[in-house]
PDB file of C-alpha atoms and ligand atoms in Angstrom:
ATOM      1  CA  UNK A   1     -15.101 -24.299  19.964  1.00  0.00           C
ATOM      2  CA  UNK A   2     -13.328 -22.076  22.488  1.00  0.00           C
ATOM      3  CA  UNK A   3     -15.134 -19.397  24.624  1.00  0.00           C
ATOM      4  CA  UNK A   4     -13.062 -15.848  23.519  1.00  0.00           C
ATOM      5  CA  UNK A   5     -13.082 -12.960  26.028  1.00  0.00           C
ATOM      6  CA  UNK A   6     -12.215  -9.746  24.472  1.00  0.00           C
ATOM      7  CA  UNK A   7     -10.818  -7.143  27.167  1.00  0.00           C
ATOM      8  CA  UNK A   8     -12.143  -3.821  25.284  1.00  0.00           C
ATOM      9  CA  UNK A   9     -15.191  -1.758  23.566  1.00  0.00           C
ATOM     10  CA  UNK A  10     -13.719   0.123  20.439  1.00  0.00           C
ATOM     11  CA  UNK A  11     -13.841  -0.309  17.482  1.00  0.00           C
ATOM     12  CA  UNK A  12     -10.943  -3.013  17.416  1.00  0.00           C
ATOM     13  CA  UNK A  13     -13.007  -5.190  20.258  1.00  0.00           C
ATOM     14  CA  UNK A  14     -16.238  -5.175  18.121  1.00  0.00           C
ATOM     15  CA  UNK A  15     -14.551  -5.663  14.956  1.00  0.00           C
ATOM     16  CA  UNK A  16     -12.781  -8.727  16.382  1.00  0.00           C
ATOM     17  CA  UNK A  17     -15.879  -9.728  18.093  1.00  0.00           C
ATOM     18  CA  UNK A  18     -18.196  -9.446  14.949  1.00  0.00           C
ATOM     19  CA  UNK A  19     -15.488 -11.990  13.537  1.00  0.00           C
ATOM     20  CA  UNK A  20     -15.169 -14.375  16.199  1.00  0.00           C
ATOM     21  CA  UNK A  21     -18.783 -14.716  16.419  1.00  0.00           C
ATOM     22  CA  UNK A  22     -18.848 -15.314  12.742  1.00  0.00           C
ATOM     23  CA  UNK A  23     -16.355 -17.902  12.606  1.00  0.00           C
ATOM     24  CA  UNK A  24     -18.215 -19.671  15.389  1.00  0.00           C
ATOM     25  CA  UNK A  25     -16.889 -18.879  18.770  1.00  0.00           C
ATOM     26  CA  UNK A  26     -18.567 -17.938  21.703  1.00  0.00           C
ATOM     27  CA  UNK A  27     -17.570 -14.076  22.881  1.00  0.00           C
ATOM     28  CA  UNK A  28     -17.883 -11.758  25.853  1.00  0.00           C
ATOM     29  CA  UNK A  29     -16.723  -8.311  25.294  1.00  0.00           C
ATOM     30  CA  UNK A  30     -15.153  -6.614  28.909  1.00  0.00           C
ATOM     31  CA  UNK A  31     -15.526  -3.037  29.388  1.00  0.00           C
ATOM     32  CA  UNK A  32     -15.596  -0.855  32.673  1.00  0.00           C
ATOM     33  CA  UNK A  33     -18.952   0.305  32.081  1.00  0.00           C
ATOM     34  CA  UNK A  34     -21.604  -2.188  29.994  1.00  0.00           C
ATOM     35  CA  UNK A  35     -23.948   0.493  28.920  1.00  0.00           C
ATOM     36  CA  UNK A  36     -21.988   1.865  26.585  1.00  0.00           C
ATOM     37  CA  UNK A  37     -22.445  -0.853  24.110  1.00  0.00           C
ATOM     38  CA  UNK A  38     -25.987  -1.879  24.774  1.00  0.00           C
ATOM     39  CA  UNK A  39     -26.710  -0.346  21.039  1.00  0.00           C
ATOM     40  CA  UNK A  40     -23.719  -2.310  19.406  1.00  0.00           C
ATOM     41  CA  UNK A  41     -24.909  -5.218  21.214  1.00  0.00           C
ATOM     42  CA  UNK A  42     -28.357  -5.388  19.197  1.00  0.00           C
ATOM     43  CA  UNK A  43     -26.847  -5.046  15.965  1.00  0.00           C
ATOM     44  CA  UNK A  44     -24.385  -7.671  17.036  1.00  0.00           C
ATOM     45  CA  UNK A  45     -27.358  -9.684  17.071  1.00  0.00           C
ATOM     46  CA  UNK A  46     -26.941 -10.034  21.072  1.00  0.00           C
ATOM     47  CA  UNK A  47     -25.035 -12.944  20.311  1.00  0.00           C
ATOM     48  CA  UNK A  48     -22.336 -11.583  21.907  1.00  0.00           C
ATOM     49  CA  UNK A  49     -22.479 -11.404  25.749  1.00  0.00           C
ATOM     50  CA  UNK A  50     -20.939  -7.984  27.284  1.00  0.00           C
ATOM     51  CA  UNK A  51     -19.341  -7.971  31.115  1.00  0.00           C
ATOM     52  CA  UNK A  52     -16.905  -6.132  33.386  1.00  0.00           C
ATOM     53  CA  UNK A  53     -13.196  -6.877  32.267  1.00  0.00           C
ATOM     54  CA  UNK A  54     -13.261  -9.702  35.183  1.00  0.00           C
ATOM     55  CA  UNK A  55     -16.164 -11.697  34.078  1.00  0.00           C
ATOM     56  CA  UNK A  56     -14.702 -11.409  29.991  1.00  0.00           C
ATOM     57  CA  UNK A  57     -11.301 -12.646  30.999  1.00  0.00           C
ATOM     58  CA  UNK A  58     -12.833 -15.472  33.125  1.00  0.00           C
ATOM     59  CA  UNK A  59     -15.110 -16.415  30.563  1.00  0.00           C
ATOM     60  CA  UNK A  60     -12.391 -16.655  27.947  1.00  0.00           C
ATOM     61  CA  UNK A  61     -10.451 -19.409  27.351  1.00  0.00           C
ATOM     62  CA  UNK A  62      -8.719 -17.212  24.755  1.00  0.00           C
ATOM     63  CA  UNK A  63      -8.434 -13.582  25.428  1.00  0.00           C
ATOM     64  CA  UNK A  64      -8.321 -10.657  23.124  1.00  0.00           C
ATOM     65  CA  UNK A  65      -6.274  -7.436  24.217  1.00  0.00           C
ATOM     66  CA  UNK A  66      -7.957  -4.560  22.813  1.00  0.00           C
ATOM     67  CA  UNK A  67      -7.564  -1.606  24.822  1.00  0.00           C
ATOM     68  CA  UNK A  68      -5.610   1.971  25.133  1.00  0.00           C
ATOM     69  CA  UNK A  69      -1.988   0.618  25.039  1.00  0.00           C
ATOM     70  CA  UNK A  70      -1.742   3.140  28.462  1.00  0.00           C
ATOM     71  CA  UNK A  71      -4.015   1.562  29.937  1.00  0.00           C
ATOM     72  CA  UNK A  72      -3.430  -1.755  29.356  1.00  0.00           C
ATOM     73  CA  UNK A  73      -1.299  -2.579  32.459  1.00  0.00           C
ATOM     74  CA  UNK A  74      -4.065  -1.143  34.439  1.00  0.00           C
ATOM     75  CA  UNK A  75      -7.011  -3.499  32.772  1.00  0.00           C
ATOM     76  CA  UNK A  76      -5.127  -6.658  33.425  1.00  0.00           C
ATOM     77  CA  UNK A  77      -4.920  -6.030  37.103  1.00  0.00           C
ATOM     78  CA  UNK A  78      -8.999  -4.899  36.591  1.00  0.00           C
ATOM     79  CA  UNK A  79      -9.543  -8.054  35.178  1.00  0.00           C
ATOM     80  CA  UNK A  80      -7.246  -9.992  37.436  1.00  0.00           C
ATOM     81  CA  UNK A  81      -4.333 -12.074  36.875  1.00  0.00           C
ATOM     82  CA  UNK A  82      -5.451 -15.378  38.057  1.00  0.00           C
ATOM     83  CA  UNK A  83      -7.766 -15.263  35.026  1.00  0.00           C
ATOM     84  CA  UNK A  84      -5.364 -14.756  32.614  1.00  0.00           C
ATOM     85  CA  UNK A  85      -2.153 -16.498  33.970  1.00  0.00           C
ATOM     86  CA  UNK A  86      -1.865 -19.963  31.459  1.00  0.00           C
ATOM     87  CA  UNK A  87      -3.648 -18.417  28.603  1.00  0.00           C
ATOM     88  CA  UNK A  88      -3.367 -17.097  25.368  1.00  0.00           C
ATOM     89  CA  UNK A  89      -3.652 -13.327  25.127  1.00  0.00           C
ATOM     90  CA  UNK A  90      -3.859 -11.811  21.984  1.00  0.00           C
ATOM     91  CA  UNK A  91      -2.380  -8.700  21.666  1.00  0.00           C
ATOM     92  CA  UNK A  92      -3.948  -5.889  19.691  1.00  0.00           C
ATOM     93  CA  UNK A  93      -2.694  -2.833  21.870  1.00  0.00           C
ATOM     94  CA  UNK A  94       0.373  -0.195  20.595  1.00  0.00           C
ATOM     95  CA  UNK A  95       2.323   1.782  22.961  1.00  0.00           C
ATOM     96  CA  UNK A  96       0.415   5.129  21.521  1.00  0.00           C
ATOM     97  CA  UNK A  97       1.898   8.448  23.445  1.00  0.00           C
ATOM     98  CA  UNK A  98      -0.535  10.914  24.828  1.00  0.00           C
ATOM     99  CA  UNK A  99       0.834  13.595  21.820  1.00  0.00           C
ATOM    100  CA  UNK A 100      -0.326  14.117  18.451  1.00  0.00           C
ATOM    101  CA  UNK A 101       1.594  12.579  15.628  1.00  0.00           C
ATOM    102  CA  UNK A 102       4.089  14.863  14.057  1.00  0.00           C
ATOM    103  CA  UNK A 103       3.918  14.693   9.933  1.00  0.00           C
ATOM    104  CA  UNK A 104       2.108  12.013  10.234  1.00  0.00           C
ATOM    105  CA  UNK A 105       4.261   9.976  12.630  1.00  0.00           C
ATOM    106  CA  UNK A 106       2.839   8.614  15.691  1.00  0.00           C
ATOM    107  CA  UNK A 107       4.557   8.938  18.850  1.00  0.00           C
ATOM    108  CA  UNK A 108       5.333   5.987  21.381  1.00  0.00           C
ATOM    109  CA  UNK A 109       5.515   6.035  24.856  1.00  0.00           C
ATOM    110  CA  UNK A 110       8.216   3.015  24.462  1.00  0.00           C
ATOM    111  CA  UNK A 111      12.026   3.360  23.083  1.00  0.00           C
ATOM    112  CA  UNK A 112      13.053   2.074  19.865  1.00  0.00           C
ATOM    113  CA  UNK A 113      14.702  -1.293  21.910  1.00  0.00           C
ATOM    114  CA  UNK A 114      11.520  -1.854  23.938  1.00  0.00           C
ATOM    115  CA  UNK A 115       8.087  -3.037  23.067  1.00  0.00           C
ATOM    116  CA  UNK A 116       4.504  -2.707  25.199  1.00  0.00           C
ATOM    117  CA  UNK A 117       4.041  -6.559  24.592  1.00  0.00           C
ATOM    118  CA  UNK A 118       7.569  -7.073  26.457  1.00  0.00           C
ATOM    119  CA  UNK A 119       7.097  -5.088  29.392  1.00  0.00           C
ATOM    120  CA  UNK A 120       3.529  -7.175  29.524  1.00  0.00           C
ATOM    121  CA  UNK A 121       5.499 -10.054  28.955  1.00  0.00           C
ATOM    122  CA  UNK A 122       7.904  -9.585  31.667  1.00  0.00           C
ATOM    123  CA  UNK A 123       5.556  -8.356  34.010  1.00  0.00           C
ATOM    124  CA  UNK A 124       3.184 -11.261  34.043  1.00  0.00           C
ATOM    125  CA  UNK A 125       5.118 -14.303  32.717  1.00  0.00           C
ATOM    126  CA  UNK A 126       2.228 -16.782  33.129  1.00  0.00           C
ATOM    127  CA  UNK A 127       0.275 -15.392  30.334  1.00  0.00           C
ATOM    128  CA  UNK A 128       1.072 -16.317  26.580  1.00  0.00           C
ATOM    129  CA  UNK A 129       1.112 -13.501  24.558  1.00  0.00           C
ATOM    130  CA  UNK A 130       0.850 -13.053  21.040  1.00  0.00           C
ATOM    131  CA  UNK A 131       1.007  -9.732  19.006  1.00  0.00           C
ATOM    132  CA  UNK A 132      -1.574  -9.624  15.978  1.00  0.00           C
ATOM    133  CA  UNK A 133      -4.073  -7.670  14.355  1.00  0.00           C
ATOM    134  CA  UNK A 134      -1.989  -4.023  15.943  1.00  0.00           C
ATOM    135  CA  UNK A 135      -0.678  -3.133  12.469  1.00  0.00           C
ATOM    136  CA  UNK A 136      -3.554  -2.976  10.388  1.00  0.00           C
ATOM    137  CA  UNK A 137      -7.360  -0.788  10.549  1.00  0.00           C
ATOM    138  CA  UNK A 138     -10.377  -2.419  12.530  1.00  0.00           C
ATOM    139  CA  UNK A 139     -12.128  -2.774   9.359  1.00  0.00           C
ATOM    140  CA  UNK A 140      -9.472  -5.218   7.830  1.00  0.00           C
ATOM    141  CA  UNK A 141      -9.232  -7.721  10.775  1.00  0.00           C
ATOM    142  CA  UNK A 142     -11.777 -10.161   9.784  1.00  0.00           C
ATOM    143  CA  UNK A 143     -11.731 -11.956   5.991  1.00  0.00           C
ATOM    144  CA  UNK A 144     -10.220  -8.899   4.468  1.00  0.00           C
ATOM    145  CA  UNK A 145     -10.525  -8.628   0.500  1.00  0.00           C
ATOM    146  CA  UNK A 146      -7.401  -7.710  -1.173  1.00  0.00           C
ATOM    147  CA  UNK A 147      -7.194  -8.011  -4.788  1.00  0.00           C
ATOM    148  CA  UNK A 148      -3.545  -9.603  -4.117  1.00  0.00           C
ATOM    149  CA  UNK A 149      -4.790 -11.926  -2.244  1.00  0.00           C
ATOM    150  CA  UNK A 150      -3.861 -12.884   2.050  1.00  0.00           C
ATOM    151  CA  UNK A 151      -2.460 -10.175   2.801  1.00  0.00           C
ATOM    152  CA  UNK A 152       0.409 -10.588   5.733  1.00  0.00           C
ATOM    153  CA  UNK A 153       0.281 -10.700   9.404  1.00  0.00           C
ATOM    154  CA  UNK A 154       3.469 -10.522  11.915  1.00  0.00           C
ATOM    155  CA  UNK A 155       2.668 -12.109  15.073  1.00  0.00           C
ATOM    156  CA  UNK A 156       5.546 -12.784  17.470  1.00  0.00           C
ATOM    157  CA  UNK A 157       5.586 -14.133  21.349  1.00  0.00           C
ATOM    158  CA  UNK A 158       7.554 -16.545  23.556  1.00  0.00           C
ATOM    159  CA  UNK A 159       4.869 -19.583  23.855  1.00  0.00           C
ATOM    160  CA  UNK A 160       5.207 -22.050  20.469  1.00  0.00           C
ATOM    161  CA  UNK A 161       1.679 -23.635  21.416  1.00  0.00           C
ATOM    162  CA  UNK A 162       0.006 -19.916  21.901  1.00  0.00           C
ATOM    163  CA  UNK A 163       1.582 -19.069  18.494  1.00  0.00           C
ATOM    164  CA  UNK A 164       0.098 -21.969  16.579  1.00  0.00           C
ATOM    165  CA  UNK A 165      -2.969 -21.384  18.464  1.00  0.00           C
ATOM    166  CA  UNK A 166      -3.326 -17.804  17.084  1.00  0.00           C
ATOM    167  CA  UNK A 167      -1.363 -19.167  13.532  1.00  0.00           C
ATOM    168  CA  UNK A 168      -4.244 -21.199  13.134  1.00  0.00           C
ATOM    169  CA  UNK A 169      -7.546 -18.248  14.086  1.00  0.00           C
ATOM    170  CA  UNK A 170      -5.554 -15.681  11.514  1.00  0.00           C
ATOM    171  CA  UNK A 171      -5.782 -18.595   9.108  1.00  0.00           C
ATOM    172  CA  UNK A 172      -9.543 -18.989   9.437  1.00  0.00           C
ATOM    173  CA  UNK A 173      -9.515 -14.861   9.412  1.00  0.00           C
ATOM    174  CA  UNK A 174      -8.098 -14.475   5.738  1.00  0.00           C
ATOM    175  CA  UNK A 175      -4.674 -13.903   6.855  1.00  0.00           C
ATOM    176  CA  UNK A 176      -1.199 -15.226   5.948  1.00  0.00           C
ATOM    177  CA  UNK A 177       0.489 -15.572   9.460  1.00  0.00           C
ATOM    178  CA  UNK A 178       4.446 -14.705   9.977  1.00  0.00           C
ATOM    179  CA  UNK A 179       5.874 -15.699  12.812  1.00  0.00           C
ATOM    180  CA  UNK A 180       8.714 -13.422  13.880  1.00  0.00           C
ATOM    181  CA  UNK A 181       9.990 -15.336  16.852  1.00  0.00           C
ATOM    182  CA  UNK A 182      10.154 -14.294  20.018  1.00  0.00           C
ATOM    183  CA  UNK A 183       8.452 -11.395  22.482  1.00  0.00           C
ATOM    184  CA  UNK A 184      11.150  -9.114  21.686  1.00  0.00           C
ATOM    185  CA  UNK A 185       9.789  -8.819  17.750  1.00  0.00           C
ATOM    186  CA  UNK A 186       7.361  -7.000  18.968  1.00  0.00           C
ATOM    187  CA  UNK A 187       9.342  -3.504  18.851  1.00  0.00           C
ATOM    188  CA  UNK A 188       9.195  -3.887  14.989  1.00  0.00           C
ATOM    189  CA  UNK A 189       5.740  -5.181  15.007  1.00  0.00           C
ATOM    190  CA  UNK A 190       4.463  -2.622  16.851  1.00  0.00           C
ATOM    191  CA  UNK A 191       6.133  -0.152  14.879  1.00  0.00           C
ATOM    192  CA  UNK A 192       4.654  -1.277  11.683  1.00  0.00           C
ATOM    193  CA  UNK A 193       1.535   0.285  12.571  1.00  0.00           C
ATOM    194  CA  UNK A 194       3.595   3.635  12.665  1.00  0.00           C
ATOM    195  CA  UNK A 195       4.100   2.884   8.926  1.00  0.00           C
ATOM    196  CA  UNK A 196       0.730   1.585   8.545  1.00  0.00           C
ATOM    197  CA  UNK A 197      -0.953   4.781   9.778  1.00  0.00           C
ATOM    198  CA  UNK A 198       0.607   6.936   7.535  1.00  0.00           C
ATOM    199  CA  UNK A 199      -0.887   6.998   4.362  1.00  0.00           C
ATOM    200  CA  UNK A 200      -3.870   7.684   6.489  1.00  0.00           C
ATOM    201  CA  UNK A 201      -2.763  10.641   8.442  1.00  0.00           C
ATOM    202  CA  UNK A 202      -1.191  11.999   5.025  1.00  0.00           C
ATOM    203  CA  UNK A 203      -4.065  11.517   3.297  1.00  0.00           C
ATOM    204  CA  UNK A 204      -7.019   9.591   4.783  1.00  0.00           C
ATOM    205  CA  UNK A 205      -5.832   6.741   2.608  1.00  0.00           C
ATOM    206  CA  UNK A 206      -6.792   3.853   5.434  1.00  0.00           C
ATOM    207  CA  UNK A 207      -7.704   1.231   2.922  1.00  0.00           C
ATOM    208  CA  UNK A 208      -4.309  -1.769   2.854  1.00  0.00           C
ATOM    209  CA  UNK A 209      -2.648  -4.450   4.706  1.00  0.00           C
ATOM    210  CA  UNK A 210       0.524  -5.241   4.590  1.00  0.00           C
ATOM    211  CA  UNK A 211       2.270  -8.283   2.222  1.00  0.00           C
ATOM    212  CA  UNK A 212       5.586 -10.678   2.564  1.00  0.00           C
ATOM    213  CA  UNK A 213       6.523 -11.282  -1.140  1.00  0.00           C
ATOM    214  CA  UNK A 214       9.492 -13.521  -0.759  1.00  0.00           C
ATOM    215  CA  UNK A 215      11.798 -15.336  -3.849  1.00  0.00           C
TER     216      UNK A 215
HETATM  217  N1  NAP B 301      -8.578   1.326  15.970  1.00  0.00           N
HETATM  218  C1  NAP B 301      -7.915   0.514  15.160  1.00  0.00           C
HETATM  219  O1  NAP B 301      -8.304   0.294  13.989  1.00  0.00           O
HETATM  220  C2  NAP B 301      -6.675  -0.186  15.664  1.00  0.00           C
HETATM  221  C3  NAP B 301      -5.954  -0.985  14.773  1.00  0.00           C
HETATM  222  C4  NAP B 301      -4.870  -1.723  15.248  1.00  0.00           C
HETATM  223  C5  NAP B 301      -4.517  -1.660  16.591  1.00  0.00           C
HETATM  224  N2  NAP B 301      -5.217  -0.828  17.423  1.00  0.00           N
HETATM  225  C6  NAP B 301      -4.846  -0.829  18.860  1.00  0.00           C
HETATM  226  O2  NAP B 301      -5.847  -1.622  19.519  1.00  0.00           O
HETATM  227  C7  NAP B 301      -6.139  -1.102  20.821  1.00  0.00           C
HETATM  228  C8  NAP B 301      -7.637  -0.798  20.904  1.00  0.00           C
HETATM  229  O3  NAP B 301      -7.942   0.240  19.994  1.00  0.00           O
HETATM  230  P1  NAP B 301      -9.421   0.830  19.828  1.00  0.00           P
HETATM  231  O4  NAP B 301      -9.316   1.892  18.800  1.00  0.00           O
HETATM  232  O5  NAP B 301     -10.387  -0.276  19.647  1.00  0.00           O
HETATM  233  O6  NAP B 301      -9.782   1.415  21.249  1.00  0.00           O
HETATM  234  P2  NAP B 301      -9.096   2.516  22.187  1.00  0.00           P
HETATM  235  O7  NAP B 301      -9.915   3.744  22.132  1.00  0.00           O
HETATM  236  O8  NAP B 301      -7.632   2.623  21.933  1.00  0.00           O
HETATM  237  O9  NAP B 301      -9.308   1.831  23.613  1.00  0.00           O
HETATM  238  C9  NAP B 301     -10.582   1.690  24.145  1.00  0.00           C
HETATM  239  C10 NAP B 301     -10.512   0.713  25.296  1.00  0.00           C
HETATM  240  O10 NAP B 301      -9.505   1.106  26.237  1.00  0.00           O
HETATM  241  C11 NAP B 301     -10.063   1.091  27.534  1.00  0.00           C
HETATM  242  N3  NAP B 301      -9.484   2.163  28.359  1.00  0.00           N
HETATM  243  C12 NAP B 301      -9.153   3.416  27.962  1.00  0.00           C
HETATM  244  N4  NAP B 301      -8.672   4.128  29.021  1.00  0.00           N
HETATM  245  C13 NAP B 301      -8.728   3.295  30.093  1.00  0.00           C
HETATM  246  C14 NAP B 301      -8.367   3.416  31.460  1.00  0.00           C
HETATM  247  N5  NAP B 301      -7.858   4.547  31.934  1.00  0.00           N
HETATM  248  N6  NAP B 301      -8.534   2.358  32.256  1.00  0.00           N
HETATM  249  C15 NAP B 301      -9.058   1.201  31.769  1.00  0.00           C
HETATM  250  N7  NAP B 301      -9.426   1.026  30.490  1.00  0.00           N
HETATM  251  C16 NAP B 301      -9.249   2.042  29.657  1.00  0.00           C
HETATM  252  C17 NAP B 301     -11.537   1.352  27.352  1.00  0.00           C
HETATM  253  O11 NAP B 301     -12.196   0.788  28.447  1.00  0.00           O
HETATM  254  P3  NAP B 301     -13.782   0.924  28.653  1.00  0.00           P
HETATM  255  O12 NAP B 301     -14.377  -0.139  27.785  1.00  0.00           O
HETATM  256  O13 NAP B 301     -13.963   0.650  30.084  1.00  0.00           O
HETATM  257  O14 NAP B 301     -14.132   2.317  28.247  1.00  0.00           O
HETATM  258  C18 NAP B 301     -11.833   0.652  26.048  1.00  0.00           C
HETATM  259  O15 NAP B 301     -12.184  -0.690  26.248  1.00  0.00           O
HETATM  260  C19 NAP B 301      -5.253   0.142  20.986  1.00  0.00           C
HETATM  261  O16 NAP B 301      -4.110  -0.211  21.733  1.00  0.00           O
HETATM  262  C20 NAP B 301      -4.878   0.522  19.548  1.00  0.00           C
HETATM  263  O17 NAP B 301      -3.623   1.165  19.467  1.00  0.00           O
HETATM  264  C21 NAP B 301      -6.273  -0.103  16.996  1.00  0.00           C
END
């Protein structure tokens, strides 16, 4: 089973942690500073093994991106590209602005014909990545129970074998995987969580996924 180095230490890390661990993998959560999740780590059952961003992306031979989508430039570099150039890099982050959302509509520090997982993309073209898990709450991510059954999830990216890679994990993870083709699918992708968050800024309704129905 592959080793699974999550670069984060909210909520979405430990949530995709929790999972990873339960579906068998081996997982090292990377953080800037380790103490922070010392008390998470015991009720993880310490079966998860906690690091600097460096030692979690060379640990992984898949890698979780789970951090502030502002700062998620910055953490690759912390972590270091020759750890991460050749492998999968699934990609949790959205381009949230540094304002609060107005009616209920977040604000993104991207325009509506770019994406954050494109300008990763472009900027290091060695790594595979994959968007997933950005458009729905921490508390879904893992074997969610809807009463209608897997509910959806859009991933898009450029690398066919990363796809089916991460096809197959959201499989395992209760999930019906879409693929929407290539990196540039992100900008709708990543919107979706605009949509997503909205019954929950309206009215702290935070509680659904989303579903294809097709004819
Ligand atoms: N929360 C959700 O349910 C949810 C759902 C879908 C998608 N997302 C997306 O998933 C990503 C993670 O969300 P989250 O709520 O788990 O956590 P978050 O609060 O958005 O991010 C926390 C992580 O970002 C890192 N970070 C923040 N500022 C940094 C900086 N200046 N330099 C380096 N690292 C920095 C932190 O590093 P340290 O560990 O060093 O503090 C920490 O690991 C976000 O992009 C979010 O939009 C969230």
């Amino acid at each position: 089973m592959k080793k699974v180095g999550i670069l984060g230490s909210g909520q979405v890390a430990k949530a995709l942690a929790s999972g990873f661990v339960r579906h068998g993998y081996e997982v090292m959560l990377g953080t800037r500073d380790v103490t922070k999740l010392a008390e998470w780590q015991t009720t993880a059952g310490n079966q998860v093994r906690v690091g600097s961003f460096e030692e979690a992306a060379k640990f992984g031979d898949l890698i979780v991106l789970a951090v502030l989508g502002r700062a998620a430039q910055e953490v690759i570099h912390m972590a270091g590209i020759a750890h991460l150039d050749g492998k999968t890099i699934i990609d949790t982050t959205n381009p949230i602005a540094e304002v609060p959302p107005e009616d209920g509509v977040l604000k993104y520090f991207t325009g509506p014909d770019e994406s954050l997982m494109e300008q990763l993309q472009d900027r290091y073209p060695a790594m595979h990545f994959v968007k997933a898990f950005n458009s729905v709450g921490n508390a879904y991510m893992v074997d969610p129970q809807f009463k209608e059954g897997r509910p959806t999830m859009f991933i898009c990216g450029n690398n066919a074998d990363a796809k089916q890679e991460v096809k197959g994990i959201l499989y395992k993870f209760g999930w019906e995987p879409e693929d929407m083709g290539k990196a540039a699918a992100a900008r709708p992708i990543e919107q979706l969580c605009v949509l997503w968050c909205l019954p929950g800024f309206l009215n702290n309704q935070w509680g659904h996924a989303v579903k294809l129905i097709k004819a």
